[in-house]
Amino acid sequence: MPSSVHSQDNDQSMVDVQPQHQEQVEQEEEEDVIELEEKRIIVLPGASDTAASFQFEGEGHTLGNALRYAIMKNPDVEFCGYTIPHPSESKMNLRIQTYDTTTAVEALEKGLDTLMDLCDVVTDKFTAARDGFNASQMES
């Protein structure tokens, strides 16, 4: 059986690493995360002004269905649909086709704004109902 040569000079544990080097590694890791977050929405090839497909990284049916609903409320949108290409991949594709009065990118931005406003309303109503319930429990 071959024996392995082990040198203490090459063996460093995380405790032995210079603090400055640890900070540099942490900063590089943070930069990688930021870089990935910037590319969460990709315009797929073949897009025109009024028709485009977008790929959302790390999203599924929850965002897809809600965003499709919000975008279809826009009267300038002719078609909007989403699909999950494969269940093992964490991607969601969204297709938007608009009339000549707006672009697919503007429709997407408006849909995202609409969805954020809807979430704000739900949060406000939930918070008010929870606070009312907690106040009624304190009185009892």
Coordinates of N, CA, C and O in Angstrom, one line a residue:
M1 N 0.9 -1.2 0.0 CA 0.0 0.0 0.0 C 0.9 1.2 0.0 O 1.8 1.4 0.8
P2 N 0.7 2.2 -0.9 CA 1.5 3.4 -1.0 C 1.3 4.3 0.2 O 0.2 4.4 0.7
S3 N 2.3 4.8 0.7 CA 2.2 5.7 1.9 C 2.2 7.1 1.3 O 2.8 7.5 0.3
S4 N 1.4 8.0 2.0 CA 1.3 9.4 1.6 C 2.3 10.2 2.4 O 2.5 10.0 3.6
V5 N 2.9 11.1 1.7 CA 3.8 12.0 2.4 C 3.0 13.2 2.9 O 2.3 13.8 2.1
H6 N 3.2 13.6 4.1 CA 2.4 14.7 4.6 C 3.3 15.8 5.2 O 4.1 15.5 6.1
S7 N 3.2 17.0 4.7 CA 4.1 18.0 5.1 C 3.3 19.0 6.0 O 2.2 19.4 5.5
Q8 N 3.8 19.4 7.1 CA 3.1 20.4 7.9 C 3.1 21.8 7.3 O 2.2 22.6 7.6
D9 N 4.1 22.1 6.5 CA 4.2 23.4 5.9 C 3.0 23.6 4.9 O 2.5 24.8 4.8
N10 N 2.5 22.6 4.3 CA 1.4 22.8 3.3 C 0.0 22.6 4.0 O -1.0 22.9 3.3
D11 N 0.0 22.2 5.2 CA -1.3 21.9 5.9 C -1.7 23.1 6.7 O -1.1 23.4 7.7
Q12 N -2.7 23.9 6.2 CA -3.2 25.0 7.0 C -4.7 24.8 7.3 O -5.4 24.5 6.4
S13 N -5.0 25.1 8.5 CA -6.5 25.0 8.8 C -7.0 26.4 8.7 O -6.3 27.4 8.5
M14 N -8.3 26.6 8.7 CA -9.0 27.9 8.6 C -8.5 28.9 9.7 O -8.5 30.1 9.5
V15 N -8.1 28.3 10.8 CA -7.6 29.2 11.9 C -6.3 29.8 11.6 O -6.0 31.0 11.9
D16 N -5.5 29.1 10.8 CA -4.2 29.7 10.4 C -4.2 30.7 9.3 O -3.2 31.4 9.1
V17 N -5.3 30.8 8.6 CA -5.4 31.7 7.5 C -5.4 33.2 8.0 O -6.1 33.5 9.0
Q18 N -4.7 34.0 7.3 CA -4.6 35.4 7.7 C -6.0 36.0 7.6 O -6.7 35.8 6.7
P19 N -6.3 36.9 8.6 CA -7.6 37.5 8.6 C -7.9 38.4 7.4 O -9.0 38.5 6.9
Q20 N -6.8 39.0 6.9 CA -6.9 39.8 5.7 C -7.3 39.0 4.5 O -8.2 39.3 3.7
H21 N -6.8 37.8 4.4 CA -7.1 36.9 3.3 C -8.5 36.4 3.5 O -9.3 36.3 2.5
Q22 N -9.0 36.1 4.7 CA -10.4 35.7 4.9 C -11.4 36.8 4.4 O -12.4 36.5 3.8
E23 N -11.1 38.0 4.7 CA -11.9 39.1 4.3 C -11.9 39.2 2.8 O -13.0 39.5 2.2
Q24 N -10.8 39.0 2.1 CA -10.7 39.1 0.7 C -11.6 38.0 0.1 O -12.3 38.2 -0.9
V25 N -11.5 36.8 0.6 CA -12.3 35.6 0.1 C -13.8 35.9 0.3 O -14.6 35.7 -0.6
E26 N -14.2 36.5 1.5 CA -15.6 36.8 1.7 C -16.1 37.9 0.8 O -17.2 37.8 0.3
Q27 N -15.2 38.9 0.5 CA -15.6 39.9 -0.5 C -15.8 39.3 -1.8 O -16.7 39.7 -2.6
E28 N -14.9 38.4 -2.3 CA -15.0 37.8 -3.6 C -16.3 37.0 -3.6 O -17.0 37.0 -4.7
E29 N -16.7 36.2 -2.6 CA -17.9 35.5 -2.6 C -19.1 36.4 -2.6 O -20.1 36.1 -3.3
E30 N -19.1 37.5 -1.9 CA -20.2 38.5 -2.0 C -20.3 39.0 -3.4 O -21.4 39.2 -3.9
E31 N -19.2 39.3 -4.1 CA -19.3 39.8 -5.4 C -19.9 38.8 -6.4 O -20.6 39.2 -7.3
D32 N -19.6 37.5 -6.2 CA -20.1 36.5 -7.0 C -21.7 36.4 -6.9 O -22.4 36.3 -7.8
V33 N -22.1 36.6 -5.6 CA -23.6 36.5 -5.4 C -24.2 37.7 -6.0 O -25.3 37.6 -6.7
I34 N -23.6 38.9 -5.9 CA -24.2 40.1 -6.5 C -24.3 39.9 -8.0 O -25.3 40.2 -8.7
E35 N -23.2 39.4 -8.6 CA -23.2 39.2 -10.0 C -24.3 38.2 -10.5 O -24.9 38.5 -11.5
L36 N -24.6 37.2 -9.8 CA -25.6 36.2 -10.1 C -27.0 36.9 -10.0 O -27.9 36.6 -10.8
E37 N -27.2 37.7 -9.0 CA -28.5 38.4 -8.8 C -28.8 39.3 -9.9 O -30.0 39.6 -10.2
E38 N -27.8 39.9 -10.6 CA -28.0 40.9 -11.7 C -28.6 40.2 -12.9 O -29.2 40.8 -13.7
K39 N -28.4 38.9 -13.0 CA -28.8 38.1 -14.2 C -30.0 37.2 -13.9 O -30.1 36.2 -14.5
R40 N -30.9 37.7 -13.1 CA -32.0 36.8 -12.8 C -33.1 36.8 -13.9 O -33.9 35.9 -14.0
I41 N -33.1 37.8 -14.7 CA -34.1 37.9 -15.8 C -33.2 38.0 -17.1 O -32.4 39.0 -17.2
I42 N -33.4 37.1 -18.0 CA -32.7 37.1 -19.3 C -33.7 37.2 -20.4 O -34.7 36.5 -20.4
V43 N -33.5 38.1 -21.4 CA -34.3 38.1 -22.6 C -33.8 37.0 -23.5 O -32.6 37.0 -23.9
L44 N -34.7 36.1 -23.9 CA -34.3 35.0 -24.7 C -34.1 35.4 -26.2 O -34.8 36.4 -26.6
P45 N -33.3 34.7 -27.0 CA -33.1 35.1 -28.4 C -34.4 35.1 -29.2 O -35.3 34.3 -28.9
G46 N -34.5 35.9 -30.2 CA -35.6 36.0 -31.1 C -36.7 37.1 -30.7 O -37.8 37.1 -31.2
A47 N -36.3 37.9 -29.8 CA -37.2 38.9 -29.3 C -37.3 40.1 -30.2 O -36.4 40.5 -30.9
S48 N -38.5 40.7 -30.3 CA -38.8 41.9 -31.0 C -39.4 42.9 -30.0 O -39.5 42.6 -28.8
D49 N -39.7 44.1 -30.5 CA -40.2 45.1 -29.6 C -41.6 44.7 -29.0 O -41.8 44.9 -27.8
T50 N -42.4 44.0 -29.7 CA -43.7 43.7 -29.3 C -43.9 42.2 -28.8 O -45.0 41.9 -28.4
A51 N -42.9 41.4 -29.0 CA -43.0 40.0 -28.6 C -41.6 39.6 -28.0 O -40.6 39.7 -28.7
A52 N -41.6 39.1 -26.8 CA -40.3 38.6 -26.2 C -40.6 37.5 -25.2 O -41.7 37.5 -24.6
S53 N -39.6 36.7 -25.1 CA -39.6 35.7 -24.0 C -38.5 36.0 -23.0 O -37.4 36.3 -23.4
F54 N -38.9 35.9 -21.8 CA -37.9 36.2 -20.7 C -37.7 34.9 -19.8 O -38.7 34.1 -19.6
Q55 N -36.5 34.7 -19.4 CA -36.2 33.6 -18.5 C -35.9 34.1 -17.1 O -35.0 35.0 -17.0
F56 N -36.6 33.6 -16.1 CA -36.4 34.0 -14.7 C -35.6 32.9 -14.0 O -36.1 31.8 -14.0
E57 N -34.5 33.2 -13.5 CA -33.7 32.2 -12.7 C -34.2 32.1 -11.3 O -34.5 33.1 -10.7
G58 N -34.4 30.9 -10.8 CA -34.8 30.7 -9.4 C -36.2 30.9 -9.1 O -36.6 31.2 -8.0
E59 N -37.1 30.9 -10.2 CA -38.5 31.1 -10.0 C -39.3 30.0 -10.5 O -38.8 29.2 -11.3
G60 N -40.6 29.9 -10.0 CA -41.4 28.8 -10.4 C -42.8 29.3 -10.7 O -43.1 30.4 -11.1
H61 N -43.8 28.4 -10.4 CA -45.2 28.6 -10.6 C -45.7 29.8 -9.8 O -46.6 30.5 -10.2
T62 N -45.2 30.0 -8.6 CA -45.7 31.1 -7.7 C -45.6 32.4 -8.4 O -46.6 33.1 -8.5
L63 N -44.5 32.8 -8.8 CA -44.3 34.0 -9.5 C -44.9 34.0 -10.9 O -45.5 35.0 -11.4
G64 N -44.7 32.9 -11.6 CA -45.2 32.8 -13.0 C -46.7 33.0 -13.1 O -47.1 33.8 -14.0
N65 N -47.5 32.4 -12.3 CA -48.9 32.6 -12.5 C -49.4 33.9 -12.0 O -50.2 34.6 -12.7
A66 N -48.8 34.4 -10.9 CA -49.2 35.8 -10.4 C -48.8 36.9 -11.4 O -49.5 37.8 -11.7
L67 N -47.6 36.7 -12.0 CA -47.1 37.7 -13.0 C -47.9 37.7 -14.3 O -48.2 38.7 -14.8
R68 N -48.2 36.5 -14.7 CA -49.0 36.3 -15.9 C -50.4 37.0 -15.7 O -50.9 37.7 -16.6
Y69 N -51.0 36.8 -14.5 CA -52.3 37.4 -14.2 C -52.2 39.0 -14.3 O -53.0 39.7 -14.9
A70 N -51.1 39.5 -13.6 CA -50.9 41.0 -13.6 C -50.7 41.5 -14.9 O -51.2 42.6 -15.3
I71 N -49.9 40.9 -15.8 CA -49.6 41.4 -17.1 C -50.8 41.3 -18.0 O -51.1 42.2 -18.8
M72 N -51.6 40.3 -17.9 CA -52.8 40.2 -18.7 C -53.9 41.2 -18.4 O -54.8 41.4 -19.2
K73 N -53.8 41.8 -17.2 CA -54.7 42.9 -16.8 C -54.5 44.1 -17.7 O -55.3 45.0 -17.8
N74 N -53.3 44.2 -18.3 CA -52.9 45.4 -19.1 C -53.6 45.2 -20.5 O -53.4 44.2 -21.2
P75 N -54.5 46.2 -20.9 CA -55.2 46.1 -22.2 C -54.3 46.1 -23.4 O -54.7 45.8 -24.5
D76 N -53.1 46.6 -23.2 CA -52.1 46.6 -24.4 C -51.4 45.3 -24.6 O -50.7 45.2 -25.6
V77 N -51.7 44.3 -23.8 CA -51.1 43.0 -23.9 C -52.0 42.1 -24.7 O -53.2 41.9 -24.3
E78 N -51.5 41.5 -25.7 CA -52.3 40.5 -26.5 C -52.2 39.1 -25.9 O -53.2 38.4 -25.9
F79 N -51.0 38.7 -25.5 CA -50.9 37.4 -25.0 C -49.8 37.4 -23.9 O -48.8 38.1 -24.0
C80 N -50.0 36.6 -22.9 CA -48.9 36.4 -21.9 C -49.1 34.9 -21.3 O -50.2 34.6 -20.9
G81 N -48.0 34.2 -21.3 CA -48.1 32.8 -20.7 C -46.7 32.5 -20.2 O -45.7 33.1 -20.5
Y82 N -46.7 31.5 -19.3 CA -45.4 31.1 -18.7 C -45.3 29.6 -18.7 O -46.3 28.9 -18.9
T83 N -44.1 29.1 -18.6 CA -43.9 27.7 -18.6 C -42.7 27.4 -17.7 O -41.8 28.2 -17.6
I84 N -42.7 26.2 -17.1 CA -41.5 25.7 -16.4 C -40.9 24.7 -17.3 O -41.5 23.6 -17.5
P85 N -39.7 25.0 -18.0 CA -39.2 24.1 -19.0 C -38.9 22.6 -18.5 O -39.2 21.7 -19.2
H86 N -38.4 22.5 -17.3 CA -38.2 21.2 -16.7 C -38.2 21.3 -15.2 O -37.7 22.2 -14.6
P87 N -38.9 20.3 -14.5 CA -39.0 20.4 -13.1 C -37.7 20.4 -12.3 O -37.6 20.9 -11.2
S88 N -36.7 19.8 -12.9 CA -35.4 19.7 -12.1 C -34.6 21.0 -12.3 O -33.6 21.2 -11.6
E89 N -35.0 21.9 -13.2 CA -34.3 23.2 -13.3 C -35.1 24.3 -12.6 O -36.3 24.3 -12.8
S90 N -34.5 25.2 -12.0 CA -35.1 26.3 -11.3 C -35.2 27.5 -12.2 O -34.6 28.5 -12.0
K91 N -36.0 27.3 -13.3 CA -36.2 28.4 -14.3 C -37.6 28.5 -14.6 O -38.4 27.5 -14.6
M92 N -38.1 29.7 -15.0 CA -39.4 29.9 -15.5 C -39.3 30.9 -16.7 O -38.6 31.9 -16.7
N93 N -40.0 30.4 -17.8 CA -40.0 31.2 -19.0 C -41.3 32.0 -19.1 O -42.4 31.3 -18.9
L94 N -41.3 33.2 -19.5 CA -42.5 34.0 -19.6 C -42.5 34.6 -21.0 O -41.5 35.2 -21.4
R95 N -43.6 34.5 -21.7 CA -43.7 35.0 -23.1 C -44.8 36.1 -23.1 O -45.9 35.9 -22.5
I96 N -44.4 37.3 -23.6 CA -45.3 38.4 -23.7 C -45.4 38.9 -25.1 O -44.4 39.1 -25.8
Q97 N -46.6 39.1 -25.6 CA -46.9 39.7 -26.9 C -47.8 40.8 -26.7 O -48.9 40.7 -26.1
T98 N -47.5 42.0 -27.3 CA -48.2 43.2 -27.1 C -48.7 43.7 -28.4 O -48.2 43.4 -29.5
Y99 N -49.7 44.6 -28.3 CA -50.1 45.4 -29.5 C -49.0 46.5 -29.8 O -48.1 46.6 -29.0
D100 N -49.2 47.2 -30.8 CA -48.2 48.2 -31.2 C -48.1 49.4 -30.3 O -47.2 50.2 -30.4
T101 N -49.0 49.5 -29.3 CA -49.0 50.7 -28.4 C -48.0 50.6 -27.3 O -47.7 51.6 -26.7
T102 N -47.4 49.4 -27.1 CA -46.4 49.3 -26.0 C -45.4 48.2 -26.4 O -45.6 47.5 -27.4
T103 N -44.3 48.1 -25.6 CA -43.3 47.0 -25.9 C -43.5 45.9 -24.9 O -44.1 46.1 -23.8
A104 N -42.9 44.8 -25.2 CA -42.9 43.6 -24.2 C -42.2 44.0 -22.9 O -42.6 43.6 -21.8
V105 N -41.1 44.7 -23.0 CA -40.3 45.0 -21.8 C -41.2 46.0 -20.9 O -41.2 45.8 -19.7
E106 N -41.8 47.0 -21.6 CA -42.7 47.9 -20.8 C -43.8 47.1 -20.1 O -44.2 47.4 -19.0
A107 N -44.4 46.2 -20.8 CA -45.5 45.4 -20.3 C -45.0 44.5 -19.1 O -45.7 44.4 -18.1
L108 N -43.8 44.0 -19.2 CA -43.2 43.3 -18.1 C -42.9 44.2 -16.9 O -43.3 43.8 -15.7
E109 N -42.4 45.4 -17.1 CA -42.1 46.3 -16.0 C -43.4 46.7 -15.3 O -43.5 46.8 -14.1
K110 N -44.5 47.0 -16.1 CA -45.8 47.4 -15.6 C -46.4 46.2 -14.8 O -46.9 46.4 -13.7
G111 N -46.2 45.0 -15.3 CA -46.7 43.8 -14.6 C -46.0 43.6 -13.3 O -46.7 43.3 -12.3
L112 N -44.7 43.8 -13.2 CA -44.0 43.7 -12.0 C -44.4 44.7 -11.0 O -44.6 44.5 -9.8
D113 N -44.6 46.0 -11.5 CA -45.0 47.1 -10.6 C -46.4 46.8 -10.0 O -46.7 47.0 -8.8
T114 N -47.3 46.3 -10.9 CA -48.7 45.9 -10.5 C -48.6 44.9 -9.4 O -49.4 44.9 -8.4
L115 N -47.8 43.8 -9.6 CA -47.7 42.7 -8.7 C -47.1 43.2 -7.3 O -47.6 42.8 -6.3
M116 N -46.2 44.1 -7.4 CA -45.6 44.7 -6.1 C -46.7 45.5 -5.4 O -46.8 45.4 -4.1
D117 N -47.4 46.3 -6.1 CA -48.5 47.0 -5.5 C -49.5 46.1 -4.8 O -50.0 46.4 -3.7
L118 N -49.9 45.0 -5.5 CA -50.8 44.1 -5.0 C -50.3 43.4 -3.7 O -51.0 43.3 -2.7
C119 N -49.0 43.1 -3.7 CA -48.4 42.5 -2.5 C -48.4 43.5 -1.3 O -48.6 43.1 -0.2
D120 N -48.2 44.8 -1.6 CA -48.2 45.8 -0.6 C -49.6 45.9 0.0 O -49.7 46.0 1.3
V121 N -50.6 45.8 -0.8 CA -52.0 45.9 -0.3 C -52.3 44.7 0.6 O -52.9 44.8 1.7
V122 N -51.9 43.5 0.1 CA -52.1 42.3 0.9 C -51.4 42.3 2.3 O -51.9 42.0 3.3
T123 N -50.2 42.8 2.2 CA -49.4 43.0 3.5 C -50.1 43.9 4.4 O -50.2 43.6 5.6
D124 N -50.5 45.1 3.9 CA -51.2 46.1 4.8 C -52.5 45.5 5.4 O -52.7 45.7 6.6
K125 N -53.3 44.8 4.6 CA -54.5 44.3 5.1 C -54.3 43.2 6.1 O -55.0 43.1 7.1
F126 N -53.3 42.3 5.9 CA -52.9 41.3 6.8 C -52.4 41.8 8.1 O -52.9 41.4 9.2
T127 N -51.6 42.8 8.0 CA -51.0 43.5 9.3 C -52.1 44.1 10.1 O -52.2 43.9 11.3
A128 N -53.1 44.8 9.4 CA -54.2 45.4 10.1 C -55.1 44.4 10.8 O -55.5 44.5 11.9
A129 N -55.4 43.3 10.1 CA -56.2 42.2 10.6 C -55.5 41.5 11.8 O -56.1 41.2 12.8
R130 N -54.2 41.3 11.7 CA -53.5 40.7 12.7 C -53.4 41.5 14.0 O -53.7 41.1 15.1
D131 N -53.2 42.8 13.8 CA -53.2 43.8 14.9 C -54.5 43.9 15.6 O -54.6 43.9 16.8
G132 N -55.6 43.9 14.8 CA -57.0 43.9 15.3 C -57.3 42.6 16.1 O -57.8 42.7 17.2
F133 N -56.8 41.5 15.6 CA -57.0 40.2 16.3 C -56.2 40.2 17.7 O -56.8 39.8 18.7
N134 N -55.0 40.6 17.6 CA -54.2 40.7 18.8 C -54.8 41.6 19.9 O -54.7 41.3 21.0
A135 N -55.3 42.8 19.4 CA -55.9 43.7 20.3 C -57.2 43.1 21.0 O -57.4 43.3 22.2
S136 N -57.9 42.4 20.2 CA -59.2 41.8 20.7 C -58.8 40.7 21.7 O -59.6 40.4 22.7
Q137 N -57.7 40.0 21.5 CA -57.3 38.9 22.5 C -56.8 39.5 23.8 O -56.9 38.9 24.8
M138 N -56.2 40.7 23.7 CA -55.7 41.4 24.9 C -56.9 41.8 25.8 O -56.8 41.9 27.0
E139 N -58.0 42.2 25.1 CA -59.1 42.7 25.9 C -59.9 41.6 26.6 O -60.5 41.8 27.6
S140 N -59.8 40.4 26.0 CA -60.6 39.3 26.6 C -60.0 38.8 27.8 O -58.9 38.8 28.2

